[in-house]
């Protein structure tokens, strides 16, 4: 199972970006998908996550500005970021947890805590 994130870049304050993260592999289902971010010199923090049933959870610093969604058929999670501020500058990492996937003929396994490679978001003032 691999996660591939895309959509980062440079944007002016007040602007918008949309991140995408696609999971690939012999996936049957994914329980939770989401995004963390890490700014220089700071700890990684939760941005938002979403269950396969559509329940969402947001970090306090982004609530109301960011919207997370997912397409279960495509094993893809999206993060729509609006009203971006310079403090949102960070490397954004997608993750997926509790993935049911095939490991052989008729055999399946749950895997936990998969991370994408990170995509840089830079917000200029």
PDB file of C-alpha atoms in Angstrom:
ATOM      1  CA  UNK A   1       0.000   0.000   0.000  1.00  0.00           C
ATOM      2  CA  UNK A   2       1.324   3.423  -0.955  1.00  0.00           C
ATOM      3  CA  UNK A   3       0.009   6.959  -0.553  1.00  0.00           C
ATOM      4  CA  UNK A   4       0.749   9.620  -3.149  1.00  0.00           C
ATOM      5  CA  UNK A   5       0.032  13.244  -2.280  1.00  0.00           C
ATOM      6  CA  UNK A   6      -0.191  16.142  -4.698  1.00  0.00           C
ATOM      7  CA  UNK A   7      -1.420  19.705  -4.953  1.00  0.00           C
ATOM      8  CA  UNK A   8       0.992  21.684  -2.823  1.00  0.00           C
ATOM      9  CA  UNK A   9       2.569  24.913  -3.974  1.00  0.00           C
ATOM     10  CA  UNK A  10       2.983  28.614  -3.398  1.00  0.00           C
ATOM     11  CA  UNK A  11      -0.050  30.805  -2.812  1.00  0.00           C
ATOM     12  CA  UNK A  12      -0.669  34.297  -1.503  1.00  0.00           C
ATOM     13  CA  UNK A  13      -2.403  34.896   1.799  1.00  0.00           C
ATOM     14  CA  UNK A  14      -6.153  34.661   1.383  1.00  0.00           C
ATOM     15  CA  UNK A  15      -5.815  32.229  -1.481  1.00  0.00           C
ATOM     16  CA  UNK A  16      -6.847  28.594  -1.841  1.00  0.00           C
ATOM     17  CA  UNK A  17      -5.246  25.253  -2.616  1.00  0.00           C
ATOM     18  CA  UNK A  18      -6.581  21.735  -2.940  1.00  0.00           C
ATOM     19  CA  UNK A  19      -4.516  18.765  -1.884  1.00  0.00           C
ATOM     20  CA  UNK A  20      -5.157  15.226  -3.034  1.00  0.00           C
ATOM     21  CA  UNK A  21      -3.850  11.919  -1.767  1.00  0.00           C
ATOM     22  CA  UNK A  22      -4.471   8.613  -3.488  1.00  0.00           C
ATOM     23  CA  UNK A  23      -3.860   5.245  -1.885  1.00  0.00           C
ATOM     24  CA  UNK A  24      -2.802   2.421  -4.171  1.00  0.00           C
ATOM     25  CA  UNK A  25      -2.376  -1.304  -3.734  1.00  0.00           C
ATOM     26  CA  UNK A  26      -4.668  -4.264  -3.300  1.00  0.00           C
ATOM     27  CA  UNK A  27      -6.973  -2.275  -1.087  1.00  0.00           C
ATOM     28  CA  UNK A  28     -10.380  -3.431   0.006  1.00  0.00           C
ATOM     29  CA  UNK A  29     -11.265  -0.648   2.420  1.00  0.00           C
ATOM     30  CA  UNK A  30      -9.694   2.201   4.384  1.00  0.00           C
ATOM     31  CA  UNK A  31     -11.067   3.239   7.759  1.00  0.00           C
ATOM     32  CA  UNK A  32      -9.514   6.668   8.268  1.00  0.00           C
ATOM     33  CA  UNK A  33      -7.750   9.010   5.859  1.00  0.00           C
ATOM     34  CA  UNK A  34      -6.458  12.423   6.686  1.00  0.00           C
ATOM     35  CA  UNK A  35      -3.801  15.084   6.761  1.00  0.00           C
ATOM     36  CA  UNK A  36      -1.145  16.214   9.207  1.00  0.00           C
ATOM     37  CA  UNK A  37       1.248  19.083   8.744  1.00  0.00           C
ATOM     38  CA  UNK A  38       4.641  20.050  10.079  1.00  0.00           C
ATOM     39  CA  UNK A  39       5.994  23.572  10.013  1.00  0.00           C
ATOM     40  CA  UNK A  40       9.721  24.278  10.436  1.00  0.00           C
ATOM     41  CA  UNK A  41      10.752  23.842  14.040  1.00  0.00           C
ATOM     42  CA  UNK A  42       7.328  22.594  15.125  1.00  0.00           C
ATOM     43  CA  UNK A  43       5.767  19.255  15.874  1.00  0.00           C
ATOM     44  CA  UNK A  44       3.552  17.489  13.404  1.00  0.00           C
ATOM     45  CA  UNK A  45      -0.082  18.362  14.039  1.00  0.00           C
ATOM     46  CA  UNK A  46      -3.438  17.084  12.889  1.00  0.00           C
ATOM     47  CA  UNK A  47      -5.094  19.091  10.144  1.00  0.00           C
ATOM     48  CA  UNK A  48      -8.145  16.941   9.502  1.00  0.00           C
ATOM     49  CA  UNK A  49      -9.257  13.370   9.099  1.00  0.00           C
ATOM     50  CA  UNK A  50     -12.313  11.558   7.801  1.00  0.00           C
ATOM     51  CA  UNK A  51     -13.693   8.065   8.269  1.00  0.00           C
ATOM     52  CA  UNK A  52     -15.042   5.876   5.503  1.00  0.00           C
ATOM     53  CA  UNK A  53     -18.489   6.750   6.833  1.00  0.00           C
ATOM     54  CA  UNK A  54     -17.861  10.451   6.353  1.00  0.00           C
ATOM     55  CA  UNK A  55     -17.279  11.566   9.945  1.00  0.00           C
ATOM     56  CA  UNK A  56     -14.772  14.404  10.061  1.00  0.00           C
ATOM     57  CA  UNK A  57     -12.400  15.806  12.631  1.00  0.00           C
ATOM     58  CA  UNK A  58     -10.477  19.085  12.311  1.00  0.00           C
ATOM     59  CA  UNK A  59      -7.571  20.665  14.104  1.00  0.00           C
ATOM     60  CA  UNK A  60      -8.483  23.843  15.965  1.00  0.00           C
ATOM     61  CA  UNK A  61      -6.296  26.059  13.807  1.00  0.00           C
ATOM     62  CA  UNK A  62      -8.013  25.166  10.535  1.00  0.00           C
ATOM     63  CA  UNK A  63     -11.604  24.616  11.539  1.00  0.00           C
ATOM     64  CA  UNK A  64     -13.913  26.628   9.303  1.00  0.00           C
ATOM     65  CA  UNK A  65     -11.276  27.316   6.649  1.00  0.00           C
ATOM     66  CA  UNK A  66     -10.370  23.810   5.479  1.00  0.00           C
ATOM     67  CA  UNK A  67     -12.672  21.060   4.275  1.00  0.00           C
ATOM     68  CA  UNK A  68     -11.737  17.402   4.044  1.00  0.00           C
ATOM     69  CA  UNK A  69     -13.536  14.948   1.790  1.00  0.00           C
ATOM     70  CA  UNK A  70     -12.876  11.556   0.279  1.00  0.00           C
ATOM     71  CA  UNK A  71     -13.858   9.325  -2.595  1.00  0.00           C
ATOM     72  CA  UNK A  72     -14.004   5.778  -1.250  1.00  0.00           C
ATOM     73  CA  UNK A  73     -14.235   4.257  -4.718  1.00  0.00           C
ATOM     74  CA  UNK A  74     -10.950   5.929  -5.658  1.00  0.00           C
ATOM     75  CA  UNK A  75      -9.282   5.533  -2.232  1.00  0.00           C
ATOM     76  CA  UNK A  76      -8.552   9.241  -2.386  1.00  0.00           C
ATOM     77  CA  UNK A  77      -8.760  11.985   0.220  1.00  0.00           C
ATOM     78  CA  UNK A  78      -8.919  15.694  -0.552  1.00  0.00           C
ATOM     79  CA  UNK A  79      -8.197  18.795   1.477  1.00  0.00           C
ATOM     80  CA  UNK A  80      -9.700  22.053   0.271  1.00  0.00           C
ATOM     81  CA  UNK A  81      -7.832  24.905   1.925  1.00  0.00           C
ATOM     82  CA  UNK A  82      -9.372  28.366   1.797  1.00  0.00           C
ATOM     83  CA  UNK A  83      -8.409  31.685   3.377  1.00  0.00           C
ATOM     84  CA  UNK A  84      -4.836  30.504   3.671  1.00  0.00           C
ATOM     85  CA  UNK A  85      -2.536  32.340   6.054  1.00  0.00           C
ATOM     86  CA  UNK A  86       1.254  32.422   6.317  1.00  0.00           C
ATOM     87  CA  UNK A  87       0.982  30.282   9.478  1.00  0.00           C
ATOM     88  CA  UNK A  88      -0.405  27.496   7.291  1.00  0.00           C
ATOM     89  CA  UNK A  89       2.989  27.160   5.634  1.00  0.00           C
ATOM     90  CA  UNK A  90       4.144  23.601   6.250  1.00  0.00           C
ATOM     91  CA  UNK A  91       4.774  20.225   4.725  1.00  0.00           C
ATOM     92  CA  UNK A  92       1.438  18.445   4.556  1.00  0.00           C
ATOM     93  CA  UNK A  93       1.417  14.685   4.994  1.00  0.00           C
ATOM     94  CA  UNK A  94      -1.473  12.439   4.145  1.00  0.00           C
ATOM     95  CA  UNK A  95      -2.053   9.288   6.099  1.00  0.00           C
ATOM     96  CA  UNK A  96      -4.345   6.325   6.146  1.00  0.00           C
ATOM     97  CA  UNK A  97      -5.126   4.033   9.014  1.00  0.00           C
ATOM     98  CA  UNK A  98      -6.616   0.564   9.320  1.00  0.00           C
ATOM     99  CA  UNK A  99      -6.448  -0.485   5.693  1.00  0.00           C
ATOM    100  CA  UNK A 100      -7.881  -3.868   4.753  1.00  0.00           C
ATOM    101  CA  UNK A 101      -5.892  -5.222   1.825  1.00  0.00           C
ATOM    102  CA  UNK A 102      -5.197  -8.471   0.032  1.00  0.00           C
ATOM    103  CA  UNK A 103      -1.912 -10.191   0.779  1.00  0.00           C
ATOM    104  CA  UNK A 104      -2.431 -13.326  -1.272  1.00  0.00           C
ATOM    105  CA  UNK A 105      -4.992 -15.635  -2.775  1.00  0.00           C
ATOM    106  CA  UNK A 106      -8.031 -15.354  -0.540  1.00  0.00           C
ATOM    107  CA  UNK A 107      -6.020 -13.779   2.286  1.00  0.00           C
ATOM    108  CA  UNK A 108      -6.456 -10.312   3.705  1.00  0.00           C
ATOM    109  CA  UNK A 109      -4.791  -8.252   6.419  1.00  0.00           C
ATOM    110  CA  UNK A 110      -5.304  -4.983   8.226  1.00  0.00           C
ATOM    111  CA  UNK A 111      -2.436  -2.509   7.958  1.00  0.00           C
ATOM    112  CA  UNK A 112      -2.035   0.564  10.131  1.00  0.00           C
ATOM    113  CA  UNK A 113      -0.537   4.054   9.941  1.00  0.00           C
ATOM    114  CA  UNK A 114       0.533   4.577   6.346  1.00  0.00           C
ATOM    115  CA  UNK A 115       2.078   7.927   5.418  1.00  0.00           C
ATOM    116  CA  UNK A 116       2.500   9.748   2.141  1.00  0.00           C
ATOM    117  CA  UNK A 117       5.678  11.542   1.123  1.00  0.00           C
ATOM    118  CA  UNK A 118       4.548  15.052   2.050  1.00  0.00           C
ATOM    119  CA  UNK A 119       3.738  18.047  -0.095  1.00  0.00           C
ATOM    120  CA  UNK A 120       4.943  21.577   0.645  1.00  0.00           C
ATOM    121  CA  UNK A 121       2.446  24.397   1.018  1.00  0.00           C
ATOM    122  CA  UNK A 122       3.893  27.894   1.186  1.00  0.00           C
ATOM    123  CA  UNK A 123       1.669  30.883   1.909  1.00  0.00           C
ATOM    124  CA  UNK A 124       3.216  34.280   1.275  1.00  0.00           C
ATOM    125  CA  UNK A 125       2.095  37.429   3.037  1.00  0.00           C
TER     126      UNK A 125
END
